[in-house]
Short mmCIF file of C-alpha atoms and ligand atoms in Angstrom, two decimals:
data_model
loop_
_atom_site.label_atom_id
_atom_site.label_comp_id
_atom_site.label_asym_id
_atom_site.label_seq_id
_atom_site.Cartn_x
_atom_site.Cartn_y
_atom_site.Cartn_z
CA MET A 1 -112.86 -120.42 84.53
CA GLN A 2 -115.02 -121.07 87.57
CA TRP A 3 -114.03 -118.02 89.67
CA TYR A 4 -114.66 -115.62 86.79
CA GLN A 5 -118.06 -117.18 86.16
CA LEU A 6 -119.03 -117.12 89.83
CA GLU A 7 -118.07 -113.44 90.21
CA GLN A 8 -119.87 -112.54 86.99
CA ARG A 9 -122.97 -114.42 88.06
CA TYR A 10 -123.16 -113.00 91.57
CA GLY A 11 -121.47 -109.63 91.08
CA SER A 12 -123.25 -106.30 90.65
CA GLY A 13 -121.93 -105.87 87.13
CA VAL A 14 -119.81 -102.78 87.85
CA TYR A 15 -116.40 -104.33 87.11
CA ALA A 16 -114.98 -105.27 83.71
CA GLN A 17 -113.08 -108.34 84.87
CA LYS A 18 -110.00 -109.98 83.45
CA ASP A 19 -110.10 -113.68 82.74
CA ILE A 20 -107.38 -114.68 85.19
CA ALA A 21 -108.20 -115.35 88.85
CA LEU A 22 -105.46 -114.28 91.25
CA VAL A 23 -105.20 -116.60 94.20
CA ARG A 24 -101.82 -115.98 95.86
CA GLY A 25 -99.18 -113.29 96.19
CA GLU A 26 -95.71 -112.90 97.61
CA GLY A 27 -93.56 -109.79 97.35
CA THR A 28 -93.67 -108.45 93.80
CA ARG A 29 -95.35 -111.59 92.35
CA VAL A 30 -98.90 -112.91 92.13
CA TRP A 31 -100.09 -116.35 91.00
CA ASP A 32 -103.26 -117.28 89.15
CA ASP A 33 -105.36 -120.37 89.81
CA GLN A 34 -103.53 -122.22 87.03
CA GLY A 35 -100.21 -121.68 88.82
CA ARG A 36 -98.92 -119.03 86.39
CA VAL A 37 -96.81 -116.29 87.97
CA TYR A 38 -96.88 -112.57 87.14
CA ILE A 39 -94.75 -109.54 88.05
CA ASP A 40 -97.42 -107.38 89.61
CA CYS A 41 -97.33 -103.78 88.37
CA VAL A 42 -101.02 -103.41 89.24
CA GLY A 43 -100.31 -103.99 92.93
CA GLY A 44 -103.96 -103.89 93.93
CA HIS A 45 -104.23 -100.55 92.07
CA GLY A 46 -101.19 -99.11 93.78
CA VAL A 47 -101.89 -100.54 97.24
CA ALA A 48 -99.05 -103.05 97.52
CA VAL A 49 -96.23 -100.57 98.24
CA LEU A 50 -94.45 -103.22 100.33
CA GLY A 51 -95.37 -106.03 97.94
CA HIS A 52 -97.85 -108.75 98.81
CA ASN A 53 -98.13 -110.33 102.25
CA HIS A 54 -95.20 -108.42 103.75
CA PRO A 55 -94.23 -110.45 106.85
CA ALA A 56 -94.17 -107.36 109.09
CA VAL A 57 -97.76 -106.49 108.13
CA VAL A 58 -98.96 -110.10 108.39
CA GLU A 59 -97.43 -110.40 111.84
CA ALA A 60 -98.85 -107.06 113.05
CA VAL A 61 -102.36 -107.89 111.80
CA HIS A 62 -102.23 -111.40 113.24
CA ARG A 63 -101.11 -110.19 116.67
CA GLN A 64 -103.69 -107.41 116.80
CA MET A 65 -106.52 -109.70 115.68
CA GLN A 66 -105.74 -112.01 118.56
CA ARG A 67 -105.80 -109.13 121.05
CA LEU A 68 -108.61 -106.74 119.96
CA THR A 69 -110.19 -106.61 116.50
CA ILE A 70 -112.63 -103.76 116.81
CA CYS A 71 -112.74 -100.76 119.12
CA PRO A 72 -115.15 -97.97 118.18
CA PRO A 73 -113.59 -94.53 117.84
CA SER A 74 -115.61 -93.40 120.88
CA TYR A 75 -113.17 -95.39 123.04
CA PRO A 76 -109.43 -94.70 122.95
CA ASN A 77 -107.22 -97.64 122.01
CA ASP A 78 -103.48 -98.14 122.45
CA THR A 79 -102.71 -99.27 118.88
CA ARG A 80 -104.89 -96.59 117.29
CA ALA A 81 -103.37 -93.90 119.50
CA ARG A 82 -99.84 -94.91 118.46
CA CYS A 83 -100.90 -94.97 114.82
CA MET A 84 -102.44 -91.49 115.08
CA GLU A 85 -99.31 -90.18 116.76
CA ARG A 86 -97.20 -91.66 113.96
CA LEU A 87 -99.40 -90.29 111.15
CA GLY A 88 -99.76 -86.95 112.94
CA THR A 89 -95.99 -86.43 113.17
CA LEU A 90 -94.98 -87.40 109.62
CA VAL A 91 -95.19 -83.83 108.30
CA PRO A 92 -94.64 -80.74 110.43
CA GLY A 93 -97.96 -78.90 110.73
CA LEU A 94 -100.20 -81.79 109.67
CA ASN A 95 -100.72 -82.93 113.23
CA ARG A 96 -104.33 -84.04 113.45
CA VAL A 97 -105.77 -87.16 111.87
CA PHE A 98 -109.17 -88.58 110.94
CA LEU A 99 -109.12 -92.31 110.19
CA ALA A 100 -111.31 -93.94 107.54
CA ASN A 101 -111.32 -97.11 105.44
CA SER A 102 -110.73 -96.19 101.80
CA GLY A 103 -109.62 -93.46 99.43
CA THR A 104 -113.04 -92.17 98.61
CA GLU A 105 -113.86 -91.90 102.31
CA ALA A 106 -110.63 -90.01 102.95
CA VAL A 107 -111.60 -87.55 100.19
CA GLU A 108 -115.15 -87.35 101.52
CA GLY A 109 -113.76 -86.51 104.96
CA ALA A 110 -111.40 -83.92 103.46
CA ILE A 111 -114.30 -82.18 101.69
CA LYS A 112 -116.45 -82.21 104.82
CA PHE A 113 -113.64 -80.80 107.00
CA ALA A 114 -113.01 -78.05 104.42
CA ARG A 115 -116.68 -77.03 104.28
CA TYR A 116 -117.08 -77.24 108.04
CA SER A 117 -113.91 -75.30 108.72
CA THR A 118 -114.52 -72.43 106.29
CA GLY A 119 -118.32 -72.34 106.39
CA ARG A 120 -118.14 -72.05 102.60
CA PRO A 121 -119.70 -74.41 100.04
CA LYS A 122 -117.52 -74.41 96.91
CA ILE A 123 -114.96 -77.07 96.04
CA ILE A 124 -112.74 -76.56 93.00
CA ALA A 125 -111.09 -79.65 91.49
CA ALA A 126 -109.18 -80.23 88.25
CA LYS A 127 -110.22 -81.51 84.87
CA ARG A 128 -108.97 -85.08 84.37
CA GLY A 129 -108.83 -85.47 88.17
CA PHE A 130 -110.05 -88.60 89.97
CA HIS A 131 -111.01 -88.56 93.65
CA GLY A 132 -113.32 -91.53 94.16
CA ARG A 133 -116.87 -92.70 93.60
CA THR A 134 -119.00 -91.78 96.62
CA LEU A 135 -121.16 -88.79 95.83
CA GLY A 136 -118.93 -86.04 97.30
CA ALA A 137 -115.71 -87.47 95.90
CA LEU A 138 -117.49 -88.22 92.62
CA SER A 139 -118.51 -84.57 92.37
CA ALA A 140 -114.80 -83.67 92.47
CA THR A 141 -113.98 -86.38 89.90
CA TRP A 142 -113.94 -85.10 86.32
CA ASN A 143 -114.66 -87.96 83.90
CA ARG A 144 -118.25 -87.85 82.62
CA LYS A 145 -118.32 -91.64 82.35
CA TYR A 146 -118.22 -91.92 86.15
CA ARG A 147 -120.46 -88.92 86.86
CA GLU A 148 -123.30 -88.92 84.38
CA PRO A 149 -125.33 -91.95 85.53
CA PHE A 150 -125.56 -90.44 89.02
CA GLU A 151 -126.42 -86.82 88.34
CA PRO A 152 -127.45 -84.56 89.94
CA LEU A 153 -124.28 -84.66 92.04
CA VAL A 154 -123.38 -82.51 95.06
CA PRO A 155 -123.83 -78.81 94.21
CA GLU A 156 -121.07 -76.17 94.24
CA PHE A 157 -118.30 -78.24 92.63
CA ASP A 158 -116.38 -76.89 89.65
CA HIS A 159 -113.22 -77.81 87.69
CA GLY A 160 -110.23 -75.81 86.52
CA THR A 161 -107.63 -76.99 84.03
CA PHE A 162 -104.72 -78.92 85.58
CA ASN A 163 -101.43 -76.99 85.40
CA LYS A 164 -103.22 -73.81 84.22
CA LEU A 165 -103.27 -71.48 87.20
CA GLU A 166 -105.34 -68.81 85.48
CA THR A 167 -108.33 -71.17 85.25
CA PHE A 168 -108.25 -71.59 89.04
CA GLU A 169 -107.84 -67.82 89.53
CA ALA A 170 -111.13 -67.45 87.69
CA LEU A 171 -112.94 -70.02 89.87
CA VAL A 172 -111.70 -69.53 93.45
CA ASP A 173 -113.66 -66.81 95.27
CA GLU A 174 -115.01 -65.87 98.71
CA ASP A 175 -117.43 -68.84 98.59
CA THR A 176 -114.67 -71.38 97.98
CA ALA A 177 -113.95 -73.82 100.79
CA ALA A 178 -111.08 -75.62 99.07
CA VAL A 179 -109.21 -76.57 95.97
CA ILE A 180 -108.55 -80.32 95.72
CA LEU A 181 -105.73 -81.65 93.52
CA GLU A 182 -103.66 -84.74 92.85
CA VAL A 183 -99.92 -84.09 92.55
CA VAL A 184 -99.71 -86.64 89.75
CA GLN A 185 -103.09 -87.30 88.17
CA GLY A 186 -103.33 -91.09 88.26
CA GLU A 187 -106.54 -92.36 86.70
CA GLY A 188 -106.52 -89.32 84.41
CA GLY A 189 -103.40 -90.56 82.60
CA VAL A 190 -100.31 -90.12 84.87
CA HIS A 191 -99.89 -86.36 84.49
CA PRO A 192 -97.49 -84.71 86.97
CA ALA A 193 -98.29 -81.20 88.24
CA THR A 194 -95.69 -78.46 87.92
CA THR A 195 -94.24 -76.81 91.01
CA GLU A 196 -95.26 -73.43 89.64
CA PHE A 197 -98.90 -74.54 89.37
CA LEU A 198 -99.07 -76.09 92.85
CA GLN A 199 -97.37 -73.13 94.50
CA GLY A 200 -99.60 -70.77 92.55
CA VAL A 201 -102.75 -72.57 93.73
CA GLN A 202 -101.46 -72.53 97.30
CA ASN A 203 -100.92 -68.75 97.16
CA LEU A 204 -104.33 -68.30 95.59
CA VAL A 205 -106.25 -70.23 98.25
CA ARG A 206 -104.34 -68.46 101.03
CA GLU A 207 -105.16 -65.07 99.53
CA ARG A 208 -108.85 -65.90 99.17
CA GLY A 209 -109.38 -67.64 102.52
CA ALA A 210 -109.82 -71.14 101.12
CA LEU A 211 -107.97 -74.38 101.91
CA LEU A 212 -105.70 -76.62 99.83
CA ILE A 213 -106.58 -80.32 99.82
CA ILE A 214 -104.00 -82.64 98.30
CA ASP A 215 -105.30 -86.08 97.34
CA GLU A 216 -102.35 -88.41 97.97
CA VAL A 217 -104.46 -91.56 97.80
CA GLN A 218 -102.45 -92.89 94.86
CA THR A 219 -99.27 -90.81 95.10
CA GLY A 220 -98.69 -91.15 98.86
CA MET A 221 -96.71 -93.63 100.96
CA GLY A 222 -93.49 -93.32 98.98
CA ARG A 223 -94.91 -94.10 95.54
CA THR A 224 -93.43 -91.05 93.80
CA GLY A 225 -90.04 -91.01 95.50
CA ARG A 226 -90.95 -88.94 98.59
CA LEU A 227 -93.22 -90.11 101.39
CA PHE A 228 -95.83 -87.70 99.97
CA ALA A 229 -95.71 -86.35 96.43
CA PHE A 230 -96.45 -82.76 97.52
CA GLN A 231 -93.03 -82.78 99.24
CA HIS A 232 -91.40 -82.58 95.79
CA HIS A 233 -92.92 -79.14 95.37
CA GLY A 234 -92.32 -77.24 98.63
CA ILE A 235 -96.01 -76.72 99.37
CA GLU A 236 -97.87 -76.97 102.69
CA PRO A 237 -101.35 -78.37 102.08
CA ASP A 238 -104.02 -77.80 104.71
CA ILE A 239 -105.59 -81.23 104.26
CA VAL A 240 -104.10 -84.45 102.85
CA ALA A 241 -106.16 -87.51 101.88
CA LEU A 242 -104.42 -90.89 102.16
CA ALA A 243 -105.37 -94.52 101.52
CA LYS A 244 -104.15 -97.32 99.18
CA GLY A 245 -100.66 -98.21 100.50
CA ILE A 246 -101.14 -96.70 103.96
CA ALA A 247 -101.67 -100.06 105.69
CA GLY A 248 -99.64 -102.35 103.43
CA GLY A 249 -102.70 -103.94 101.80
CA PHE A 250 -105.16 -103.70 104.66
CA PRO A 251 -108.14 -101.38 103.92
CA MET A 252 -107.55 -97.97 105.48
CA GLY A 253 -107.85 -94.29 104.67
CA ALA A 254 -106.75 -91.20 106.57
CA VAL A 255 -107.18 -87.44 106.47
CA LEU A 256 -104.32 -85.32 107.78
CA LEU A 257 -105.36 -81.87 108.99
CA GLY A 258 -103.24 -78.74 109.31
CA PRO A 259 -103.48 -75.68 111.57
CA ARG A 260 -105.79 -73.70 109.26
CA VAL A 261 -108.48 -76.39 109.60
CA LYS A 262 -110.91 -75.79 112.44
CA PRO A 263 -111.04 -78.76 114.85
CA GLY A 264 -114.22 -80.83 114.50
CA LYS A 265 -117.02 -81.09 117.06
CA PRO A 266 -118.28 -84.49 118.26
CA GLY A 267 -120.82 -85.90 115.84
CA ILE A 268 -120.01 -83.87 112.72
CA HIS A 269 -118.23 -86.82 111.12
CA GLY A 270 -117.39 -90.41 112.01
CA SER A 271 -116.92 -94.00 110.93
CA THR A 272 -117.66 -97.33 112.64
CA PHE A 273 -114.61 -99.07 111.22
CA GLY A 274 -112.39 -95.98 110.90
CA GLY A 275 -109.27 -96.40 113.01
CA ASN A 276 -109.99 -100.01 113.88
CA PRO A 277 -107.01 -101.45 115.76
CA VAL A 278 -106.17 -104.03 113.07
CA ALA A 279 -105.85 -101.40 110.33
CA ALA A 280 -103.92 -99.22 112.77
CA ALA A 281 -101.49 -102.08 113.49
CA ALA A 282 -101.03 -102.70 109.75
CA CYS A 283 -100.39 -98.98 109.19
CA LEU A 284 -97.79 -98.81 111.97
CA ALA A 285 -95.97 -101.83 110.52
CA THR A 286 -96.12 -100.38 107.00
CA LEU A 287 -94.67 -97.01 108.03
CA GLU A 288 -91.95 -98.77 109.98
CA VAL A 289 -90.88 -100.83 106.93
CA LEU A 290 -91.19 -97.89 104.50
CA GLN A 291 -88.87 -95.80 106.62
CA ARG A 292 -86.47 -98.50 107.78
CA GLU A 293 -85.91 -99.73 104.23
CA ASN A 294 -85.86 -96.22 102.75
CA LEU A 295 -88.48 -97.24 100.20
CA PRO A 296 -89.38 -93.71 99.02
CA GLU A 297 -85.73 -93.16 98.13
CA ARG A 298 -85.67 -96.51 96.37
CA ALA A 299 -88.81 -95.55 94.40
CA ALA A 300 -87.08 -92.32 93.31
CA ARG A 301 -83.94 -94.12 92.16
CA LEU A 302 -85.55 -97.11 90.45
CA GLY A 303 -88.37 -94.98 89.04
CA ALA A 304 -85.91 -92.61 87.37
CA TRP A 305 -84.06 -95.59 85.89
CA PHE A 306 -87.30 -97.25 84.71
CA LEU A 307 -88.55 -94.04 83.04
CA GLU A 308 -85.31 -93.74 81.07
CA ARG A 309 -85.39 -97.45 80.21
CA LEU A 310 -88.94 -97.13 78.84
CA ARG A 311 -88.05 -93.92 76.97
CA ALA A 312 -85.36 -95.89 75.17
CA ILE A 313 -87.91 -98.30 73.67
CA GLN A 314 -88.21 -97.66 69.96
CA SER A 315 -91.84 -98.09 68.97
CA PRO A 316 -93.94 -95.98 66.64
CA LEU A 317 -96.86 -96.55 69.02
CA ILE A 318 -95.33 -94.70 72.00
CA ARG A 319 -96.39 -91.07 72.21
CA GLU A 320 -94.84 -90.25 75.59
CA VAL A 321 -93.41 -91.85 78.72
CA ARG A 322 -93.96 -89.85 81.92
CA GLY A 323 -94.26 -90.26 85.66
CA LEU A 324 -92.70 -89.67 89.03
CA GLY A 325 -90.93 -92.35 91.07
CA LEU A 326 -92.65 -95.70 90.61
CA MET A 327 -95.82 -94.18 89.18
CA VAL A 328 -95.17 -94.51 85.49
CA GLY A 329 -97.36 -94.02 82.42
CA VAL A 330 -96.70 -94.91 78.80
CA GLU A 331 -99.04 -93.03 76.51
CA LEU A 332 -99.73 -94.87 73.25
CA ARG A 333 -101.12 -93.56 69.97
CA THR A 334 -103.84 -96.19 70.27
CA LYS A 335 -105.99 -97.97 72.85
CA VAL A 336 -103.99 -99.85 75.47
CA ALA A 337 -106.40 -102.71 76.27
CA PRO A 338 -104.90 -105.24 73.81
CA TYR A 339 -101.36 -104.43 75.02
CA ILE A 340 -102.37 -104.96 78.63
CA GLN A 341 -103.69 -108.39 77.63
CA ALA A 342 -100.50 -109.13 75.71
CA LEU A 343 -98.39 -108.10 78.72
CA THR A 344 -100.44 -110.44 80.90
CA ARG A 345 -99.56 -113.29 78.54
CA GLU A 346 -95.91 -112.24 78.96
CA GLY A 347 -96.25 -112.54 82.76
CA VAL A 348 -96.61 -108.84 83.59
CA LEU A 349 -99.70 -107.20 85.09
CA ALA A 350 -100.18 -103.52 84.21
CA LEU A 351 -103.22 -101.27 84.34
CA PRO A 352 -104.70 -98.60 82.11
CA ALA A 353 -105.02 -94.91 83.02
CA GLY A 354 -107.74 -93.83 80.62
CA LEU A 355 -107.98 -95.38 77.17
CA THR A 356 -104.49 -94.73 75.84
CA VAL A 357 -102.11 -94.81 78.81
CA LEU A 358 -100.45 -97.94 80.17
CA ARG A 359 -99.76 -97.53 83.86
CA PHE A 360 -97.21 -99.29 86.07
CA LEU A 361 -97.66 -99.14 89.86
CA PRO A 362 -95.24 -101.84 91.07
CA PRO A 363 -94.38 -102.50 94.70
CA LEU A 364 -91.61 -100.14 95.87
CA THR A 365 -89.64 -103.27 96.75
CA ILE A 366 -89.34 -104.31 93.09
CA SER A 367 -85.80 -104.96 91.86
CA GLN A 368 -84.09 -103.37 88.86
CA GLU A 369 -83.92 -106.84 87.25
CA GLU A 370 -87.68 -107.20 87.54
CA LEU A 371 -88.22 -103.74 86.05
CA GLU A 372 -85.89 -104.78 83.21
CA GLN A 373 -88.11 -107.85 82.66
CA VAL A 374 -91.16 -105.57 82.52
CA ALA A 375 -89.44 -103.31 79.96
CA ARG A 376 -88.44 -106.35 77.85
CA ALA A 377 -92.01 -107.68 77.95
CA LEU A 378 -93.24 -104.29 76.74
CA GLU A 379 -90.68 -104.34 73.93
CA ARG A 380 -91.96 -107.76 72.90
CA VAL A 381 -95.62 -106.75 72.78
CA LEU A 382 -95.27 -103.35 71.08
CA PRO A 383 -94.70 -103.20 67.33
N1 PLP B 1 -108.24 -90.55 94.96
C1 PLP B 1 -107.35 -90.98 94.07
C2 PLP B 1 -106.27 -90.05 93.61
C3 PLP B 1 -107.39 -92.30 93.58
O1 PLP B 1 -106.49 -92.73 92.69
C4 PLP B 1 -108.41 -93.16 94.07
C5 PLP B 1 -108.51 -94.56 93.57
O2 PLP B 1 -107.91 -94.95 92.61
C6 PLP B 1 -109.34 -92.67 95.00
C7 PLP B 1 -109.22 -91.36 95.43
C8 PLP B 1 -110.43 -93.55 95.53
O3 PLP B 1 -109.90 -94.54 96.36
P1 PLP B 1 -110.76 -95.84 96.72
O4 PLP B 1 -110.87 -96.66 95.49
O5 PLP B 1 -109.95 -96.50 97.82
O6 PLP B 1 -112.07 -95.37 97.23
#
């Protein structure tokens, strides 16, 4: 397994790698270096909303790379301007945009805008939440495994209990800049928030002069059946962090800013690669395909079907099946790692969400027949 050995030898050691090397993708499928094909429900950890190598994204990236590859944000650029206009008009009220390159950077930007705007230090996140691995985002992340080796983290972060409003009532005060939440906790085990909780937190932050940051890095771009998952719940976040699927596989992050967020001043934040024209072109193409092909609606329809299909599996190992749209978790009564390996042997890639939850994040273009194949593979590997 030469690629595995090379990456192990020269890598930093921070990834527990699988023993298959993925060398090609097309649509909902990926191929390993032995020519075996897999239905890809990992999707680059939820990035491949359009599937792999979508022709519209490939074409947009190719054309932009031939014209202008990099343009620093200190100079306006036609493609970036169109992308910002598009992102800034997706949701009424969220009209300003900061462009970055990843999810953790989008969260980092969201935290900085919240502190800058309110002049307050505190950020309240949720237990089981995951927001990224740079030091600010890591401070909002809950799991000790990610945090402990890097302590002390950024001061003034605290965590309430997800879906328990009273724990946030006890933490949000006049020093709080923002509450940051996922609408469906992804890495924490695919746990959807209730409308009552999200609306309650929104009322709370409004009352106490703080801001509401929604981290849509994993749930955004149609994944849960709406363009953004918060739209299921009738809330109006002040700041939204985006990444993963935003540019159809090309690295990009974005922060959407609402009217309660004070506009920035030159120099308070920035990014060399943020808003580079190639990412902007990929993002424009991705949004165009998502909307033209009604992919959020497709995710809602197929996701609802897939959830019911998985709930019908009779296995003493399944504790619960839950999710929203095509973000689906199967909680087992045991560790999932051996079942993920067994699924791989059956030609299906899935990922864990914590130790006991199997997670499926397929492209939104996946067919019902392919989802049926995934369900059958799961039936074969579970006792
Ligand atoms: N926020 C959420 C909700 C995520 O799921 C992730 C990654 O899985 C991140 C932030 C961090 O994104 P990235 O890995 O692009 O830095």
